[in-house]
JSON list of C-alpha atoms in Angstrom, two decimals:
[
{"chain": "A", "resi": 1037, "resn": "MET", "atom": "CA", "xyz": [101.26, 93.76, 72.65]},
{"chain": "A", "resi": 1038, "resn": "ILE", "atom": "CA", "xyz": [101.02, 94.93, 75.88]},
{"chain": "A", "resi": 1039, "resn": "THR", "atom": "CA", "xyz": [98.14, 93.17, 78.39]},
{"chain": "A", "resi": 1040, "resn": "PHE", "atom": "CA", "xyz": [97.79, 93.97, 81.99]},
{"chain": "A", "resi": 1041, "resn": "ILE", "atom": "CA", "xyz": [97.62, 91.27, 84.40]},
{"chain": "A", "resi": 1042, "resn": "ASP", "atom": "CA", "xyz": [95.27, 91.99, 86.96]},
{"chain": "A", "resi": 1043, "resn": "SER", "atom": "CA", "xyz": [96.34, 91.68, 90.34]},
{"chain": "A", "resi": 1044, "resn": "ASN", "atom": "CA", "xyz": [94.02, 87.60, 90.64]},
{"chain": "A", "resi": 1045, "resn": "ILE", "atom": "CA", "xyz": [96.28, 86.19, 88.10]},
{"chain": "A", "resi": 1046, "resn": "ILE", "atom": "CA", "xyz": [99.67, 87.72, 89.91]},
{"chain": "A", "resi": 1047, "resn": "ILE", "atom": "CA", "xyz": [98.84, 85.84, 92.66]},
{"chain": "A", "resi": 1048, "resn": "PHE", "atom": "CA", "xyz": [97.33, 82.54, 91.34]},
{"chain": "A", "resi": 1049, "resn": "SER", "atom": "CA", "xyz": [100.56, 82.41, 89.43]},
{"chain": "A", "resi": 1050, "resn": "ASN", "atom": "CA", "xyz": [102.70, 83.13, 92.70]},
{"chain": "A", "resi": 1051, "resn": "ILE", "atom": "CA", "xyz": [100.87, 80.46, 95.16]},
{"chain": "A", "resi": 1052, "resn": "GLN", "atom": "CA", "xyz": [100.69, 76.90, 93.66]},
{"chain": "A", "resi": 1053, "resn": "GLU", "atom": "CA", "xyz": [98.09, 75.28, 95.52]},
{"chain": "A", "resi": 1054, "resn": "TYR", "atom": "CA", "xyz": [95.23, 77.57, 94.03]},
{"chain": "A", "resi": 1055, "resn": "PRO", "atom": "CA", "xyz": [93.41, 75.02, 92.07]},
{"chain": "A", "resi": 1056, "resn": "GLU", "atom": "CA", "xyz": [93.72, 78.22, 89.41]},
{"chain": "A", "resi": 1057, "resn": "HIS", "atom": "CA", "xyz": [97.56, 78.48, 89.32]},
{"chain": "A", "resi": 1058, "resn": "GLU", "atom": "CA", "xyz": [98.50, 76.43, 86.53]},
{"chain": "A", "resi": 1059, "resn": "THR", "atom": "CA", "xyz": [95.89, 77.71, 84.29]},
{"chain": "A", "resi": 1060, "resn": "THR", "atom": "CA", "xyz": [96.90, 80.64, 85.00]},
{"chain": "A", "resi": 1061, "resn": "VAL", "atom": "CA", "xyz": [100.59, 80.27, 84.74]},
{"chain": "A", "resi": 1062, "resn": "LYS", "atom": "CA", "xyz": [99.77, 78.25, 81.10]},
{"chain": "A", "resi": 1063, "resn": "LYS", "atom": "CA", "xyz": [98.01, 80.90, 79.82]},
{"chain": "A", "resi": 1064, "resn": "LEU", "atom": "CA", "xyz": [100.20, 84.16, 81.41]},
{"chain": "A", "resi": 1065, "resn": "GLU", "atom": "CA", "xyz": [103.25, 82.57, 79.61]},
{"chain": "A", "resi": 1066, "resn": "GLU", "atom": "CA", "xyz": [101.09, 82.20, 76.51]},
{"chain": "A", "resi": 1067, "resn": "ILE", "atom": "CA", "xyz": [99.94, 86.08, 76.39]},
{"chain": "A", "resi": 1068, "resn": "LEU", "atom": "CA", "xyz": [103.87, 86.73, 77.62]},
{"chain": "A", "resi": 1069, "resn": "SER", "atom": "CA", "xyz": [105.68, 85.08, 74.32]},
{"chain": "A", "resi": 1070, "resn": "ASN", "atom": "CA", "xyz": [102.91, 87.20, 71.65]},
{"chain": "A", "resi": 1071, "resn": "GLY", "atom": "CA", "xyz": [104.43, 90.81, 73.95]},
{"chain": "A", "resi": 1072, "resn": "LYS", "atom": "CA", "xyz": [104.84, 92.63, 77.73]},
{"chain": "A", "resi": 1073, "resn": "GLY", "atom": "CA", "xyz": [102.84, 92.34, 80.52]},
{"chain": "A", "resi": 1074, "resn": "ALA", "atom": "CA", "xyz": [102.23, 95.42, 82.04]},
{"chain": "A", "resi": 1075, "resn": "VAL", "atom": "CA", "xyz": [101.22, 96.92, 85.83]},
{"chain": "A", "resi": 1076, "resn": "ASN", "atom": "CA", "xyz": [100.83, 99.42, 87.80]},
{"chain": "A", "resi": 1077, "resn": "SER", "atom": "CA", "xyz": [100.95, 101.28, 91.02]},
{"chain": "A", "resi": 1078, "resn": "ILE", "atom": "CA", "xyz": [97.00, 99.89, 92.04]},
{"chain": "A", "resi": 1079, "resn": "ILE", "atom": "CA", "xyz": [97.91, 96.37, 91.15]},
{"chain": "A", "resi": 1080, "resn": "MET", "atom": "CA", "xyz": [101.47, 96.15, 92.38]},
{"chain": "A", "resi": 1081, "resn": "SER", "atom": "CA", "xyz": [99.75, 97.11, 95.71]},
{"chain": "A", "resi": 1082, "resn": "GLU", "atom": "CA", "xyz": [96.84, 94.84, 95.52]},
{"chain": "A", "resi": 1083, "resn": "VAL", "atom": "CA", "xyz": [99.31, 91.94, 94.94]},
{"chain": "A", "resi": 1084, "resn": "TYR", "atom": "CA", "xyz": [101.57, 92.85, 97.90]},
{"chain": "A", "resi": 1085, "resn": "HIS", "atom": "CA", "xyz": [99.03, 92.92, 99.99]},
{"chain": "A", "resi": 1086, "resn": "LYS", "atom": "CA", "xyz": [96.89, 90.45, 99.47]},
{"chain": "A", "resi": 1087, "resn": "LEU", "atom": "CA", "xyz": [100.65, 87.66, 99.36]},
{"chain": "A", "resi": 1088, "resn": "SER", "atom": "CA", "xyz": [102.33, 89.41, 102.84]},
{"chain": "A", "resi": 1089, "resn": "LYS", "atom": "CA", "xyz": [98.97, 88.34, 103.82]},
{"chain": "A", "resi": 1090, "resn": "ILE", "atom": "CA", "xyz": [99.63, 84.43, 102.35]},
{"chain": "A", "resi": 1091, "resn": "LEU", "atom": "CA", "xyz": [103.50, 83.54, 102.77]},
{"chain": "A", "resi": 1092, "resn": "ASP", "atom": "CA", "xyz": [105.31, 86.41, 105.34]},
{"chain": "A", "resi": 1093, "resn": "LYS", "atom": "CA", "xyz": [105.98, 89.91, 104.61]},
{"chain": "A", "resi": 1094, "resn": "LYS", "atom": "CA", "xyz": [110.27, 89.07, 103.24]},
{"chain": "A", "resi": 1095, "resn": "GLN", "atom": "CA", "xyz": [109.03, 86.81, 100.43]},
{"chain": "A", "resi": 1096, "resn": "ALA", "atom": "CA", "xyz": [105.73, 89.11, 99.21]},
{"chain": "A", "resi": 1097, "resn": "LYS", "atom": "CA", "xyz": [108.42, 92.08, 98.22]},
{"chain": "A", "resi": 1098, "resn": "SER", "atom": "CA", "xyz": [110.52, 89.92, 97.41]},
{"chain": "A", "resi": 1099, "resn": "ARG", "atom": "CA", "xyz": [107.56, 88.29, 95.12]},
{"chain": "A", "resi": 1100, "resn": "THR", "atom": "CA", "xyz": [106.72, 91.84, 93.57]},
{"chain": "A", "resi": 1101, "resn": "LYS", "atom": "CA", "xyz": [109.97, 93.12, 93.30]},
{"chain": "A", "resi": 1102, "resn": "LYS", "atom": "CA", "xyz": [110.84, 90.23, 91.38]},
{"chain": "A", "resi": 1103, "resn": "ILE", "atom": "CA", "xyz": [108.33, 91.07, 89.09]},
{"chain": "A", "resi": 1104, "resn": "LEU", "atom": "CA", "xyz": [108.51, 95.36, 89.08]},
{"chain": "A", "resi": 1105, "resn": "ASP", "atom": "CA", "xyz": [112.21, 93.71, 87.60]},
{"chain": "A", "resi": 1106, "resn": "SER", "atom": "CA", "xyz": [110.98, 91.19, 84.86]},
{"chain": "A", "resi": 1107, "resn": "GLU", "atom": "CA", "xyz": [111.88, 92.42, 81.36]},
{"chain": "A", "resi": 1108, "resn": "ASN", "atom": "CA", "xyz": [108.63, 90.97, 80.56]},
{"chain": "A", "resi": 1109, "resn": "ILE", "atom": "CA", "xyz": [106.47, 93.19, 82.54]},
{"chain": "A", "resi": 1110, "resn": "LEU", "atom": "CA", "xyz": [106.69, 97.02, 82.29]},
{"chain": "A", "resi": 1111, "resn": "TYR", "atom": "CA", "xyz": [105.40, 99.79, 85.08]},
{"chain": "A", "resi": 1112, "resn": "PHE", "atom": "CA", "xyz": [103.23, 102.54, 83.76]},
{"chain": "A", "resi": 1113, "resn": "PRO", "atom": "CA", "xyz": [102.48, 105.08, 86.42]},
{"chain": "A", "resi": 1114, "resn": "ILE", "atom": "CA", "xyz": [99.18, 106.33, 86.93]},
{"chain": "A", "resi": 1115, "resn": "GLU", "atom": "CA", "xyz": [98.50, 110.04, 86.04]},
{"chain": "A", "resi": 1116, "resn": "LYS", "atom": "CA", "xyz": [96.12, 112.42, 87.06]},
{"chain": "A", "resi": 1117, "resn": "PRO", "atom": "CA", "xyz": [93.64, 112.58, 83.73]},
{"chain": "A", "resi": 1118, "resn": "THR", "atom": "CA", "xyz": [92.90, 108.96, 84.03]},
{"chain": "A", "resi": 1119, "resn": "ILE", "atom": "CA", "xyz": [91.83, 109.12, 87.62]},
{"chain": "A", "resi": 1120, "resn": "GLU", "atom": "CA", "xyz": [89.38, 111.53, 87.48]},
{"chain": "A", "resi": 1121, "resn": "LYS", "atom": "CA", "xyz": [87.90, 109.31, 83.81]},
{"chain": "A", "resi": 1122, "resn": "ALA", "atom": "CA", "xyz": [87.77, 106.58, 86.84]},
{"chain": "A", "resi": 1123, "resn": "ILE", "atom": "CA", "xyz": [86.24, 108.83, 89.49]},
{"chain": "A", "resi": 1124, "resn": "LYS", "atom": "CA", "xyz": [83.00, 109.45, 86.97]},
{"chain": "A", "resi": 1125, "resn": "LEU", "atom": "CA", "xyz": [83.95, 105.89, 85.76]},
{"chain": "A", "resi": 1126, "resn": "SER", "atom": "CA", "xyz": [82.80, 104.51, 88.70]},
{"chain": "A", "resi": 1127, "resn": "GLY", "atom": "CA", "xyz": [80.56, 106.32, 89.82]},
{"chain": "A", "resi": 1128, "resn": "LYS", "atom": "CA", "xyz": [78.47, 105.68, 86.47]},
{"chain": "A", "resi": 1129, "resn": "SER", "atom": "CA", "xyz": [79.47, 102.15, 86.57]},
{"chain": "A", "resi": 1130, "resn": "GLN", "atom": "CA", "xyz": [78.61, 101.06, 90.54]},
{"chain": "A", "resi": 1131, "resn": "LEU", "atom": "CA", "xyz": [82.22, 100.22, 90.48]},
{"chain": "A", "resi": 1132, "resn": "ARG", "atom": "CA", "xyz": [85.06, 99.94, 93.19]},
{"chain": "A", "resi": 1133, "resn": "ILE", "atom": "CA", "xyz": [87.05, 102.42, 92.32]},
{"chain": "A", "resi": 1134, "resn": "ASN", "atom": "CA", "xyz": [90.34, 100.45, 92.27]},
{"chain": "A", "resi": 1135, "resn": "ASP", "atom": "CA", "xyz": [88.64, 98.29, 89.02]},
{"chain": "A", "resi": 1136, "resn": "SER", "atom": "CA", "xyz": [87.61, 101.96, 88.10]},
{"chain": "A", "resi": 1137, "resn": "VAL", "atom": "CA", "xyz": [91.80, 103.15, 88.14]},
{"chain": "A", "resi": 1138, "resn": "ILE", "atom": "CA", "xyz": [93.06, 99.82, 86.20]},
{"chain": "A", "resi": 1139, "resn": "GLY", "atom": "CA", "xyz": [90.25, 99.31, 83.64]},
{"chain": "A", "resi": 1140, "resn": "GLN", "atom": "CA", "xyz": [90.97, 103.12, 82.57]},
{"chain": "A", "resi": 1141, "resn": "HIS", "atom": "CA", "xyz": [94.41, 103.07, 82.43]},
{"chain": "A", "resi": 1142, "resn": "VAL", "atom": "CA", "xyz": [94.50, 100.08, 80.36]},
{"chain": "A", "resi": 1143, "resn": "ILE", "atom": "CA", "xyz": [92.21, 102.20, 77.96]},
{"chain": "A", "resi": 1144, "resn": "ASP", "atom": "CA", "xyz": [94.21, 105.06, 78.55]},
{"chain": "A", "resi": 1145, "resn": "THR", "atom": "CA", "xyz": [97.88, 103.56, 77.58]},
{"chain": "A", "resi": 1146, "resn": "ASN", "atom": "CA", "xyz": [95.90, 102.28, 74.71]},
{"chain": "A", "resi": 1147, "resn": "ALA", "atom": "CA", "xyz": [97.02, 98.44, 75.93]},
{"chain": "A", "resi": 1148, "resn": "ASP", "atom": "CA", "xyz": [95.14, 95.07, 74.34]},
{"chain": "A", "resi": 1149, "resn": "GLY", "atom": "CA", "xyz": [94.02, 94.93, 77.12]},
{"chain": "A", "resi": 1150, "resn": "ILE", "atom": "CA", "xyz": [93.42, 93.13, 80.38]},
{"chain": "A", "resi": 1151, "resn": "PHE", "atom": "CA", "xyz": [94.15, 89.71, 81.57]},
{"chain": "A", "resi": 1152, "resn": "THR", "atom": "CA", "xyz": [91.44, 88.88, 84.73]},
{"chain": "A", "resi": 1153, "resn": "ASP", "atom": "CA", "xyz": [89.71, 86.57, 85.95]},
{"chain": "A", "resi": 1154, "resn": "ASN", "atom": "CA", "xyz": [87.78, 89.06, 87.60]},
{"chain": "A", "resi": 1155, "resn": "VAL", "atom": "CA", "xyz": [85.03, 89.73, 84.59]},
{"chain": "A", "resi": 1156, "resn": "LYS", "atom": "CA", "xyz": [82.48, 90.54, 86.53]},
{"chain": "A", "resi": 1157, "resn": "ASP", "atom": "CA", "xyz": [83.22, 93.30, 87.17]},
{"chain": "A", "resi": 1158, "resn": "PHE", "atom": "CA", "xyz": [85.41, 95.20, 83.80]},
{"chain": "A", "resi": 1159, "resn": "LYS", "atom": "CA", "xyz": [82.64, 93.84, 81.76]},
{"chain": "A", "resi": 1160, "resn": "LYS", "atom": "CA", "xyz": [80.54, 96.62, 82.89]},
{"chain": "A", "resi": 1161, "resn": "ILE", "atom": "CA", "xyz": [83.83, 99.27, 81.11]},
{"chain": "A", "resi": 1162, "resn": "ASP", "atom": "CA", "xyz": [83.43, 99.40, 78.05]},
{"chain": "A", "resi": 1163, "resn": "LYS", "atom": "CA", "xyz": [86.53, 99.82, 75.44]},
{"chain": "A", "resi": 1164, "resn": "LEU", "atom": "CA", "xyz": [87.82, 97.21, 77.46]},
{"chain": "A", "resi": 1165, "resn": "LYS", "atom": "CA", "xyz": [89.04, 94.28, 75.99]},
{"chain": "A", "resi": 1166, "resn": "ILE", "atom": "CA", "xyz": [89.33, 91.70, 78.45]},
{"chain": "A", "resi": 1167, "resn": "ILE", "atom": "CA", "xyz": [91.06, 88.70, 78.18]},
{"chain": "A", "resi": 1168, "resn": "ARG", "atom": "CA", "xyz": [89.92, 86.01, 80.39]},
{"chain": "A", "resi": 1169, "resn": "LEU", "atom": "CA", "xyz": [90.75, 83.15, 82.45]},
{"chain": "A", "resi": 1170, "resn": "ARG", "atom": "CA", "xyz": [88.53, 81.04, 81.99]},
{"chain": "A", "resi": 1171, "resn": "GLY", "atom": "CA", "xyz": [86.04, 80.65, 79.74]},
{"chain": "A", "resi": 1172, "resn": "SER", "atom": "CA", "xyz": [85.67, 82.75, 76.61]},
{"chain": "A", "resi": 1173, "resn": "LYS", "atom": "CA", "xyz": [84.86, 86.26, 75.35]},
{"chain": "A", "resi": 1174, "resn": "LYS", "atom": "CA", "xyz": [83.30, 89.20, 77.17]}
]
C-alpha cells in the first residue's frame, strides 16, 4: 500500500504545539504500518516553506531532509504528462495548480490515496481516494 502524505499532515506531525499533532501522528503511524508513504516535489517544497516560517531555516532543512531520507517515505518525481493533465484539471475544477498536480500525481502513480486535511479541495478531483485526518469518507 502506498499513500501520499499531504504537506499539511507532515507539518502537523512536525509541530507538537499544533492541536492536530497527536491525532496526525497516530493516524500517520497507522498508515505507515500498513505500507509506505509517498511525497513529491510540490509536497516537499510546501513543507519546507511552511516549516521555515515556523522554525528556523536550519531546522526546516533538517526535518525536510529527514523525511526525504526516511525508509518509510517514497519520493516520486512528477512527469510532464501529469503536469499537462493537472493544468486541465485546475481549470476544470477551480483548483490551485499545486493541489491539481498533487491530486493528479496520486492518480497517475496508482497510489492508494492521499492522507490530508485539505478535503475541500481534493474532493473536487474524481477518482482520488482521500484519507481524511478528521471525519470519515469523501
